Coordinates of C-alpha atoms and ligand atoms in Angstrom, one line a residue:
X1 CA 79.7 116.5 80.3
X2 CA 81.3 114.2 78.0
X3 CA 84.6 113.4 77.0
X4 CA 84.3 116.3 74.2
X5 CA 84.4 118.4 77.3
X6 CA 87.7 117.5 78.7
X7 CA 90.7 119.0 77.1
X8 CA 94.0 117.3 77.7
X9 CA 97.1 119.0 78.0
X10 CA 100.4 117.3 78.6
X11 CA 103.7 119.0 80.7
X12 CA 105.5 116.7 79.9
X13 CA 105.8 114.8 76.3
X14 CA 106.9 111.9 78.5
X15 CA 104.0 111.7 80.5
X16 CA 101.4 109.6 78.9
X17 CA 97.6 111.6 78.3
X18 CA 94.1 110.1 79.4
X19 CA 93.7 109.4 76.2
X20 CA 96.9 107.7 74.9
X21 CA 96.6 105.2 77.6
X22 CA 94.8 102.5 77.2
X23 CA 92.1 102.5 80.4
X24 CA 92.1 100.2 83.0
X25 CA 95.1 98.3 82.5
X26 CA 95.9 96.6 85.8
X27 CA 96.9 99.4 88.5
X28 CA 98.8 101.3 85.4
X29 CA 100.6 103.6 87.0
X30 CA 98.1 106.4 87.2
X31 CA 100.8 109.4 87.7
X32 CA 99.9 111.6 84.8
X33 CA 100.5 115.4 85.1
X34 CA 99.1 118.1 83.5
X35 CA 95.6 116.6 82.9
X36 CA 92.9 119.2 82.9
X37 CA 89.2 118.8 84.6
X38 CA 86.8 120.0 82.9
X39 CA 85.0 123.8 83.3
X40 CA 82.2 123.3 86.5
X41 CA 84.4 120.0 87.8
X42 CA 84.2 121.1 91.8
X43 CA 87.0 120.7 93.4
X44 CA 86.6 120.2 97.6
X45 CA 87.2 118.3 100.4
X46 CA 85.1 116.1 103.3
X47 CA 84.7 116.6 106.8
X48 CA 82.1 114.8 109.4
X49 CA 80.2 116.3 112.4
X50 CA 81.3 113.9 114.7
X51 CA 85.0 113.8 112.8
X52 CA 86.0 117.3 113.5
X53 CA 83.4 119.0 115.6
X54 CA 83.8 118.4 120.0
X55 CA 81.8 121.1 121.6
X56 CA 80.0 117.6 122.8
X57 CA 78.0 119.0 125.3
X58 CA 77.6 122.3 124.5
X59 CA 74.1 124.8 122.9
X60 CA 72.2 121.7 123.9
X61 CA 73.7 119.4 121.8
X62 CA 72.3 116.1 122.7
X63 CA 74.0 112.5 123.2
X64 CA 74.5 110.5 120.1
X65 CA 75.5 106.7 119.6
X66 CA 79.1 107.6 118.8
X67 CA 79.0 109.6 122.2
X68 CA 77.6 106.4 123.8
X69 CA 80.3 103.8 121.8
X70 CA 83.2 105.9 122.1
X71 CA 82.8 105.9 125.8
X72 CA 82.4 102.5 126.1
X73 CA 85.1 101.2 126.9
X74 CA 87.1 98.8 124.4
X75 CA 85.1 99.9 121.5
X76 CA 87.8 102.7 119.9
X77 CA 91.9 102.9 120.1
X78 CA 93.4 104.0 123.1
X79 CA 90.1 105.0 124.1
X80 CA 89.6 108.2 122.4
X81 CA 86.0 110.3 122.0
X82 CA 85.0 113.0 119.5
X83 CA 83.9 114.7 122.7
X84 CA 86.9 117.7 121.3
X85 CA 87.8 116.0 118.1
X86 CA 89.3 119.8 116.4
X87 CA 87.6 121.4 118.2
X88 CA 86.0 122.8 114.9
X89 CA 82.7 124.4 116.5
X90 CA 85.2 126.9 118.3
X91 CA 87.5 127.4 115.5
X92 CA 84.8 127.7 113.0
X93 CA 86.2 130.7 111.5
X94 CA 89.8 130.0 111.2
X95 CA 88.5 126.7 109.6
X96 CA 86.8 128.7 107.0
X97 CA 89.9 131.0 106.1
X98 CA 91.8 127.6 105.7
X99 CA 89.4 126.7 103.1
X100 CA 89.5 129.5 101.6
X101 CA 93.2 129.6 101.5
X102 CA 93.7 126.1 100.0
X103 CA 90.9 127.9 97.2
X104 CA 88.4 125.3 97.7
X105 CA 85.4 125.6 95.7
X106 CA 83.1 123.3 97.7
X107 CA 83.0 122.1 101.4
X108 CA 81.3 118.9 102.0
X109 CA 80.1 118.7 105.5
X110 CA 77.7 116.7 107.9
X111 CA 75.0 118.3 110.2
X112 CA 74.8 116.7 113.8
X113 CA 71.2 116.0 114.1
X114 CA 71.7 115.7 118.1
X115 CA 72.6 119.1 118.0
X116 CA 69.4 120.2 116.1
X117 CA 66.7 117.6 117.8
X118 CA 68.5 116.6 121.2
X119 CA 66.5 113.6 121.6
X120 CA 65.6 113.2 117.6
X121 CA 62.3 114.2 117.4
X122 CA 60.7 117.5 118.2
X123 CA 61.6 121.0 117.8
X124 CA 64.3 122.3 116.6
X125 CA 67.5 123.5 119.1
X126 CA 68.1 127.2 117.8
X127 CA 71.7 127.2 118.8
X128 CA 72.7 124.3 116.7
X129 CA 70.4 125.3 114.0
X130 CA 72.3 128.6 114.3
X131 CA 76.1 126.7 114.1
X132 CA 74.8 125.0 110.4
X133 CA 73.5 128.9 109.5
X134 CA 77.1 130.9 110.2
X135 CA 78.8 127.4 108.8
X136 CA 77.1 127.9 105.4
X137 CA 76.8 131.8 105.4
X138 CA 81.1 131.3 105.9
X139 CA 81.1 129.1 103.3
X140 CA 79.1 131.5 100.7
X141 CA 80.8 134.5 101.9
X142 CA 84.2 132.8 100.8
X143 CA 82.5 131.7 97.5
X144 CA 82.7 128.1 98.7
X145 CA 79.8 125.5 97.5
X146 CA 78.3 124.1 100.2
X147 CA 77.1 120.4 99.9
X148 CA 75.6 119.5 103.6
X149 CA 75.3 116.2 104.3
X150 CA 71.9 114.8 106.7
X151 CA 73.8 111.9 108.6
X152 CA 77.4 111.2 108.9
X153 CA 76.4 108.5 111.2
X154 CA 75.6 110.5 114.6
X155 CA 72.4 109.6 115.2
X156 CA 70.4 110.9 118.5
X157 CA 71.0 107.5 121.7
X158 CA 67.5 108.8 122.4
X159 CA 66.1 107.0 118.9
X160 CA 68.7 103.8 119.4
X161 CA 66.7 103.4 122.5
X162 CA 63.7 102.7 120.8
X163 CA 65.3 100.2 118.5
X164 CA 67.6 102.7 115.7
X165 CA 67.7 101.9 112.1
X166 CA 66.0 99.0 112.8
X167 CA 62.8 100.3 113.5
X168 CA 61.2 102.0 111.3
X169 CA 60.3 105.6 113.3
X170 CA 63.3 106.5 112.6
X171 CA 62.7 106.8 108.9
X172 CA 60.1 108.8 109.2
X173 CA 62.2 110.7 112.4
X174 CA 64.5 111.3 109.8
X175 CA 62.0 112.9 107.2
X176 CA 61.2 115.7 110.1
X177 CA 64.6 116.4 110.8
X178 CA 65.7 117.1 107.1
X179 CA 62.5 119.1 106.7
X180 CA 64.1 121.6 110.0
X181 CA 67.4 121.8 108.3
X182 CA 65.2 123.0 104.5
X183 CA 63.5 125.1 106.1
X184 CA 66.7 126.4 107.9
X185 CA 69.3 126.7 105.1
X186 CA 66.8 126.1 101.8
X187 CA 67.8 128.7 100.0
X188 CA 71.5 127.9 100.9
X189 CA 72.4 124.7 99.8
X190 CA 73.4 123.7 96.3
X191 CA 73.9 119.6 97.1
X192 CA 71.8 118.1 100.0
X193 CA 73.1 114.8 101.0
X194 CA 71.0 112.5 102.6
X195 CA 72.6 110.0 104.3
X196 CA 76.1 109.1 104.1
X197 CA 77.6 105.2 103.6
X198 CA 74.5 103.6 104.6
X199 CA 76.4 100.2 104.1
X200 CA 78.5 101.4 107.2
X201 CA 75.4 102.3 109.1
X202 CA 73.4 99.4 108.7
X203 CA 76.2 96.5 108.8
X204 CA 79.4 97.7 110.4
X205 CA 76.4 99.2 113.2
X206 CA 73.9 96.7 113.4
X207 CA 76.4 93.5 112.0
X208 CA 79.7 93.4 112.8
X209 CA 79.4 95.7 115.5
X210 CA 82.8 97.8 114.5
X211 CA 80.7 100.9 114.6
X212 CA 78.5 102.7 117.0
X213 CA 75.9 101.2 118.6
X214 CA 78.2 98.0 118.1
X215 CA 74.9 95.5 117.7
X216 CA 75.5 92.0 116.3
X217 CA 72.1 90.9 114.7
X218 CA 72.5 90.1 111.2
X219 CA 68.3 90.6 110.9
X220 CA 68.7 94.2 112.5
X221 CA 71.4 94.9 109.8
X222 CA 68.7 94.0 106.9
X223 CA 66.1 96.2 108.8
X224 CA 68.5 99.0 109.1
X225 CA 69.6 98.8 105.0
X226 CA 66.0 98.8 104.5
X227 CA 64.8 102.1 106.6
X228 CA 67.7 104.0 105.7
X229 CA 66.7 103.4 102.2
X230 CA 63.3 104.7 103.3
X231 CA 65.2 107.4 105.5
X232 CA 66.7 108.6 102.1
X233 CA 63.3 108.5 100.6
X234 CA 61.1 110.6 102.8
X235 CA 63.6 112.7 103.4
X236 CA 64.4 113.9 99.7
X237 CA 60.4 114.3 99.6
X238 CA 60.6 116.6 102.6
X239 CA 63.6 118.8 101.2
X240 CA 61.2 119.1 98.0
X241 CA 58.7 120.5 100.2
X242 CA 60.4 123.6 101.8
X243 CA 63.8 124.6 99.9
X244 CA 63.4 127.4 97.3
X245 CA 66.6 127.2 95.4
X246 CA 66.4 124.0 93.1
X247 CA 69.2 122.2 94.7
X248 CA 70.6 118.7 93.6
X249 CA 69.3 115.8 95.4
X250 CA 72.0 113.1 96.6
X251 CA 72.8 110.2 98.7
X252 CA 76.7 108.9 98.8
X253 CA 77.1 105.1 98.9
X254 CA 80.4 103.5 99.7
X255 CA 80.6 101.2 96.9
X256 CA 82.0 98.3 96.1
X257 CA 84.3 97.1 93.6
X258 CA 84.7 93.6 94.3
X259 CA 87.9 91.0 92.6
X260 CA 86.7 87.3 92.8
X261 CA 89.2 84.8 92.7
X262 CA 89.5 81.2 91.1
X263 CA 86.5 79.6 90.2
X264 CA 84.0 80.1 93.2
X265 CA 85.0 84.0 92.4
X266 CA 82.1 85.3 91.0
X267 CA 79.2 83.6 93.3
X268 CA 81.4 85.3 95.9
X269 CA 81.6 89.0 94.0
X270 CA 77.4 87.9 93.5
X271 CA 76.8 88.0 97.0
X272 CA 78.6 90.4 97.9
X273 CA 77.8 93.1 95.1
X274 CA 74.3 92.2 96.2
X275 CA 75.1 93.2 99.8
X276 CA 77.1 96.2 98.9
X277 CA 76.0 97.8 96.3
X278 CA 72.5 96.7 94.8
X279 CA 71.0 96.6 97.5
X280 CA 71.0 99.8 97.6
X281 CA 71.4 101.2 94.2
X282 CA 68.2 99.1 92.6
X283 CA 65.3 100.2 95.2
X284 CA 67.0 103.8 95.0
X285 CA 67.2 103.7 91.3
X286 CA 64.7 101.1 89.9
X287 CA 62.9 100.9 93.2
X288 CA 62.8 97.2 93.6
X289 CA 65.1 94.8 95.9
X290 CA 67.7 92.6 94.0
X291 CA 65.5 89.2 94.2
X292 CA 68.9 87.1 95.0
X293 CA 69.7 89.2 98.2
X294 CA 66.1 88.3 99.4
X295 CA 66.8 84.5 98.3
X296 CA 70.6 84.9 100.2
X297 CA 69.5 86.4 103.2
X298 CA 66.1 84.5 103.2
X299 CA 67.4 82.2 106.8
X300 CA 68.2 85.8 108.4
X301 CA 65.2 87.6 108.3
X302 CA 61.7 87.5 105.7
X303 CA 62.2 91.3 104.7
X304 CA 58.8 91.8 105.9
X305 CA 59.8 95.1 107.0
X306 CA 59.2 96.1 103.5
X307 CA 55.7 97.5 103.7
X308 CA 53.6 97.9 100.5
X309 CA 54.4 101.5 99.0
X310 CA 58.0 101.8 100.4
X311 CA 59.7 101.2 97.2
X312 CA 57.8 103.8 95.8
X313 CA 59.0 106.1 98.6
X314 CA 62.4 105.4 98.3
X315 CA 62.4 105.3 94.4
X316 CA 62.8 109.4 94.2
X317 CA 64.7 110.7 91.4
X318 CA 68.5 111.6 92.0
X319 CA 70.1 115.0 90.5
X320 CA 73.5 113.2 91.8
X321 CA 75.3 110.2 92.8
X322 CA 77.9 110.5 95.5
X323 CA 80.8 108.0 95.3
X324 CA 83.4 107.3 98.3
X325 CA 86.0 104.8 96.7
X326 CA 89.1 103.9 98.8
X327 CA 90.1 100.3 98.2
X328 CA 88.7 97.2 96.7
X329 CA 87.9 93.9 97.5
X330 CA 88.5 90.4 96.7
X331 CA 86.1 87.6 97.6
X332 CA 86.1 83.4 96.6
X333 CA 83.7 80.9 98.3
X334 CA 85.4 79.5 101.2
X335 CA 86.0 75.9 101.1
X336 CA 85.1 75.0 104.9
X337 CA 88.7 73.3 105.5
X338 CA 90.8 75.9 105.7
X339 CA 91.1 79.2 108.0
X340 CA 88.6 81.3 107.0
X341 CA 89.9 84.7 105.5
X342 CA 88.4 87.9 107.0
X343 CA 90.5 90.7 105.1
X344 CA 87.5 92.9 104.2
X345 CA 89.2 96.2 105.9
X346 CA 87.0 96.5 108.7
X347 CA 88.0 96.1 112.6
X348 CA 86.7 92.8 113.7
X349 CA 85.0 93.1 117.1
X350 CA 82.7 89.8 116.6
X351 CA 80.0 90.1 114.4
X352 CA 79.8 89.6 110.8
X353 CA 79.2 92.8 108.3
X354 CA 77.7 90.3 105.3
X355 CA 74.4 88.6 106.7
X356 CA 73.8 85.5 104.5
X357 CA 77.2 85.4 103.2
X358 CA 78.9 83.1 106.0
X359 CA 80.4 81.2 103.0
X360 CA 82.3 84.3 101.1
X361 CA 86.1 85.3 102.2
X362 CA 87.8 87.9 102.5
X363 CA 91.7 87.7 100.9
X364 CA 94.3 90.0 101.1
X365 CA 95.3 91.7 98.6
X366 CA 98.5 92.8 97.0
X367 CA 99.8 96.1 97.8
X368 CA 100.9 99.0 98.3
X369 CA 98.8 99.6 101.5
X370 CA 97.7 102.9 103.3
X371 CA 98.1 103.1 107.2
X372 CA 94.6 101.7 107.1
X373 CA 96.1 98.6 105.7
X374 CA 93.8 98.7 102.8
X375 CA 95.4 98.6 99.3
X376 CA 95.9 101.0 96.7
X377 CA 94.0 100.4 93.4
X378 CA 93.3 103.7 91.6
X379 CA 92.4 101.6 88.8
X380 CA 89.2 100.7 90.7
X381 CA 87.9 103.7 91.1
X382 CA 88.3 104.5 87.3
X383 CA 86.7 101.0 87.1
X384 CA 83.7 101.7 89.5
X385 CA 82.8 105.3 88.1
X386 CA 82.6 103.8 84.3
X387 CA 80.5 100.7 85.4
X388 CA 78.1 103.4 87.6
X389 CA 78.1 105.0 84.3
X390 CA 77.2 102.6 82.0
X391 CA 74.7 101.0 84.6
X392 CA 72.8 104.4 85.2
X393 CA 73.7 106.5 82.1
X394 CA 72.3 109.8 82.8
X395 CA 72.7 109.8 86.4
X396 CA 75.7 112.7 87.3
X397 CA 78.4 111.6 89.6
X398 CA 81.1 113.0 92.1
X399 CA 83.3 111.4 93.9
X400 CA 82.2 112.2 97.2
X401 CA 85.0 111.1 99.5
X402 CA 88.4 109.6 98.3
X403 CA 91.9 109.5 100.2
X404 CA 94.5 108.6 102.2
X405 CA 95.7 107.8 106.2
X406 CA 99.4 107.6 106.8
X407 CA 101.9 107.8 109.6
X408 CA 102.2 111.6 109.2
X409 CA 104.7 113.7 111.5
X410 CA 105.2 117.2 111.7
X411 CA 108.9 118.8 111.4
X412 CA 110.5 122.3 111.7
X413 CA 111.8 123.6 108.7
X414 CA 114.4 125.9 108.6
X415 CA 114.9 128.5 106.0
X416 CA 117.9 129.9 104.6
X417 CA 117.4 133.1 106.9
X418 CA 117.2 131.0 110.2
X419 CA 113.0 131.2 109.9
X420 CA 111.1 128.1 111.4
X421 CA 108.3 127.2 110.3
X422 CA 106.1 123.8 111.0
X423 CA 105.8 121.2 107.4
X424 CA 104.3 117.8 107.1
X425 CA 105.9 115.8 104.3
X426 CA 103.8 113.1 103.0
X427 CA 104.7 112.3 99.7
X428 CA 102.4 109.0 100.0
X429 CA 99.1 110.9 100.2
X430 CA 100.0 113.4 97.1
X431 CA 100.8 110.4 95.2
X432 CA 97.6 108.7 96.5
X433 CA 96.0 111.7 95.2
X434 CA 97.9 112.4 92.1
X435 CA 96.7 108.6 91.3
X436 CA 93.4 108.8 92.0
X437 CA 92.5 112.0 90.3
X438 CA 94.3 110.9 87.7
X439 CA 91.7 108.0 87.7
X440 CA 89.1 110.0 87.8
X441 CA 90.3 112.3 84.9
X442 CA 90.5 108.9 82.8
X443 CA 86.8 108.5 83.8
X444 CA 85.9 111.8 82.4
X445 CA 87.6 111.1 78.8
X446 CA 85.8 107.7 78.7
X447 CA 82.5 109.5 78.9
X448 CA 81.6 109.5 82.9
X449 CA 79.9 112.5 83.9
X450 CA 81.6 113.2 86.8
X451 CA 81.1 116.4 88.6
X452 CA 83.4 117.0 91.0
X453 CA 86.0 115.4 93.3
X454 CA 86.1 115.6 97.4
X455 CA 88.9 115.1 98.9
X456 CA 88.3 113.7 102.7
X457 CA 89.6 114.9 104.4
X458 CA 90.3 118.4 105.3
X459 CA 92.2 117.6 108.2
X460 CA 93.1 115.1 110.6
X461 CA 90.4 113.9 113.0
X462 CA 88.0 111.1 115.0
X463 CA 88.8 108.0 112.2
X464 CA 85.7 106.1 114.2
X465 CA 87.2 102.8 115.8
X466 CA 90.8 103.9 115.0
X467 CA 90.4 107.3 117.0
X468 CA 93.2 109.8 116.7
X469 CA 95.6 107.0 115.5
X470 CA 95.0 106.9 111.5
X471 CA 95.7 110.6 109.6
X472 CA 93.6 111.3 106.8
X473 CA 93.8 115.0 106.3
X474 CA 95.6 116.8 104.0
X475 CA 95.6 119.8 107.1
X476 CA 97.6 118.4 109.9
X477 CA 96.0 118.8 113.5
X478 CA 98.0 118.9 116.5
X479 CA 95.4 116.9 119.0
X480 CA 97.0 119.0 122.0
X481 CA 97.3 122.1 120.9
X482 CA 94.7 121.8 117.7
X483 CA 97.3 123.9 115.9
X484 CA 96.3 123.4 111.8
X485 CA 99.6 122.8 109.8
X486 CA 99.4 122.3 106.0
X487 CA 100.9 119.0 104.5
X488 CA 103.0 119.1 101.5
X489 CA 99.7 117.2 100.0
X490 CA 97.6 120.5 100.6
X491 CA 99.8 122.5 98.8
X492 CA 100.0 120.1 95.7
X493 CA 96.0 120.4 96.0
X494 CA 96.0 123.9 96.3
X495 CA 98.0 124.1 93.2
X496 CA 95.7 121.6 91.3
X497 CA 92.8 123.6 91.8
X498 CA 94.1 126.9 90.8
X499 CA 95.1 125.4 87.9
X500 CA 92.6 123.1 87.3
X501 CA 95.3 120.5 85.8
X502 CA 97.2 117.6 87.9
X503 CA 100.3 119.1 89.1
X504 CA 103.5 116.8 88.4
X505 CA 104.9 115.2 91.6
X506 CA 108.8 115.1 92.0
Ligands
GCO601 C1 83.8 106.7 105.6 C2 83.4 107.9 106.2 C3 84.6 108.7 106.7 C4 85.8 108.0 107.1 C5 86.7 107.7 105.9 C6 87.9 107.0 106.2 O1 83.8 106.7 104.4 O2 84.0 105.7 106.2 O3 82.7 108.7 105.4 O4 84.0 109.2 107.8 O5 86.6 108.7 108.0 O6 86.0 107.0 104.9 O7 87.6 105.7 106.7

């Protein structure tokens, strides 16, 4: 796909194309209309087992770590569980018409692997096998891609008992497991996913302790990057094995586009691009580690959990990159007098996310600001998909996860003719959206081969250490009554993908 590819139609001569502007100017003002995505650009949207699913103790299911953290008491708002979430697994049907209503074309979803191996080893547990199987089917039957994600984070308490990410069992743990869901849906799948955010599973888990199982241990962190990296590795090798319908390959990182500021600004975005993002993208792309994260980090731990061969393991070819972009970051080195700034959009409970970095901070940044309190920079994700790009030039791209939380409320319309009917009007999110795809689209004419685009997230549900309190979906849920309302931002989507071209807001 190049930019030859991408035909640009404008609505409205006002309205400024891709290509008349000139890229990355500042935030712009990324609201062009009429924009059209390329032929085989998928549009979706992003859901997570845990997210959406309850049914926490039913078919066998067994206990994960969020199961253990959310019931723990202080660890997430008001003290919410995903023990019902929306209730998903019993509206698993209804869910799928919605989807097929809004005319997705591809459903990005996350398989519980306690539902599949209870304890997260040995054989598989039919019944949850046999929730992924009608899931899919659904999906196919409605013409809707499936792209199945491994680990959205749930993984079984049994393996954080014997040490989690940060022993190395659960690597190869991981490896059996995806080889039970290739055989299960290998002739099913078009993307397979490995492991989502891995930066969120190895430091906001094992670092800061803002996610589930909430450890502190900087070392445990660097062990966990590391055998998720060789999670991703074995498992893509066991997929090879036992699927039969020439799938693309995938992992989705949660990169980072990193500001510095004044002079100490770019030793700060050093560190912390090392942390973030090459860390993970040279052993899975080059397969080596970045030799100045070994140097940083060399007080925390000696890495000698890197074993001879491992790189090689990890180091499998990629048919596709998966991109989750919300916000960005800015970084300087602190100067040791001064308050230390900790604005890096994460729920401080302690621990620090950036092992070796005890000298970078955080700052705030200028707005506007979601609910989540991180800003809104559509420029950066036009920014980060033309670096990936130009780093990694023939590896595809999609933009795996990309939205908005905001204080949504639902109202009762009335029509003319005295009918009520339930609406959610959140202006905010379409214009998040209208932004960001915008963004995207700008990445397309500048030569990023970029596949598709999914939006998280269908509706409402679990937002990890926020709970119920931070609205992402463009589908409303009502937590008491699980009632699924459509925002005005579903719509707009709706209308996107039917005609393929960003529809103006008013
Ligand atoms: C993530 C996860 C999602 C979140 C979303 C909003 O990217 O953190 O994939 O599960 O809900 O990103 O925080």
């Amino acid at each position: 796909m190049t930019s030859d590819q991408t035909t640009t139609s404008t609505a409205d001569a006002a309205t400024p194309t891709a290509d008349a502007v000139a890229p990355t100017v500042g935030n712009a003002d990324y609201r062009d209309s009429g924009l059209t995505f390329p032929d085989g650009f998928i549009f979706g949207s992003a859901t997570a087992s845990y997210q959406i699913e309850g049914a926490a103790n039913e078919d066998g299911r067994g206990p994960s770590i969020w199961d253990t953290f959310s019931h723990t008491p202080g660890k997430i708002w008001n003290g919410d569980t995903g023990d019902v979430a929306d209730d998903h697994y019993h509206r698993l049907e209804s869910d799928l018409d919605l989807m097929k209503e809004l005319g997705l074309e591809a459903y990005r979803f996350s398989i519980a692997w306690p539902r599949i191996q209870p304890t997260g080893t040995g054989p598989a547990n039919e019944k949850g096998v046999d929730f992924y199987v009608r899931l899919v089917d659904g999906l196919l039957e409605r013409g809707i891609r499936p792209i199945a994600t491994l680990y959205h984070w749930d993984l079984p308490q049994a393996l954080e008992d014997k040490g989690g990410w940060a022993n190395r069992d659960t690597a190869y743990a991981f490896a059996d497991y995806a080889r039970i869901m290739g055989e299960a849906l290998g002739d099913k799948i078009v993307t397979w996913t490995t492991l989502n955010e891995p930066w969120c599973s190895a430091y906001l888990g094992y670092g800061s302790g803002a996610h589930a199982p909430g450890r502190m241990d900087g070392a445990d962190a660097l062990a966990a990057v590391h055998h998720l990296n060789l999670a991703h590795g074995l498992a893509v090798s066991a997929l090879k094995e036992v699927v039969t319908n020439n799938p693309d390959f995938s992992i989705t990182l949660n990169l980072h586009v990193i500001r510095g500021e004044g002079e100490t600004g770019p030793e700060a975005i050093r560190q912390i691009d090392g942390l973030a993002n090459r860390v993970f993208l040279q052993p899975l792309l080059q397969g080596s580690y970045p030799e100045d994260v070994l140097a940083d980090t060399a007080d925390v731990t000696d890495w000698a959990f890197v074993l001879p061969g491992d790189l090689e393991l990890i180091h499998q070819p990629l048919d596709l990159l998966g991109v989750n972009y919300y916000s960005t970051t800015l970084v300087r080195i602190w100067d040791g007098i001064s308050p230390r700034a900790n604005n890096d959009g994460h729920k401080d409970m302690g621990g620090s996310p950036w092992p070796g970095a005890d000298r970078v901070e955080f700052l705030a940044q200028p707005g506007p600001y979601t609910e989540m309190g991180w800003n809104i920079e559509p420029a950066g994700l036009e920014e980060l998909l033309v670096s990936l790009h130009d780093q990694y030039p023939a590896l595809p791209l999609m933009v795996t996860e990309n939205g908005a939380a905001f204080a949504d409320t639902r109202e009762v319309d009335v029509a003319a003719d005295g009918t009520e009917t339930f609406a959610v009007h959140d202006p905010e999110r379409t214009d998040y959206l209208q932004r960001h795809f915008t963004a995207a689209h700008r990445a397309i004419a500048r030569g990023v081969d970029l596949r598709g685009y999914q939006v998280w997230s269908l509706m409402d549900n679990f937002e990890w250490g926020y709970g119920y309190s931070k609205r992402f979906g463009i589908v409303y849920v009502d937590f008491d009554t699980f009632e699924r309302t459509l925002k005005d931002s579903a719509k707009w989507y709706s209308q996107l993908i039917a005609t393929r071209s960003i529809p103006a807001v008013n």
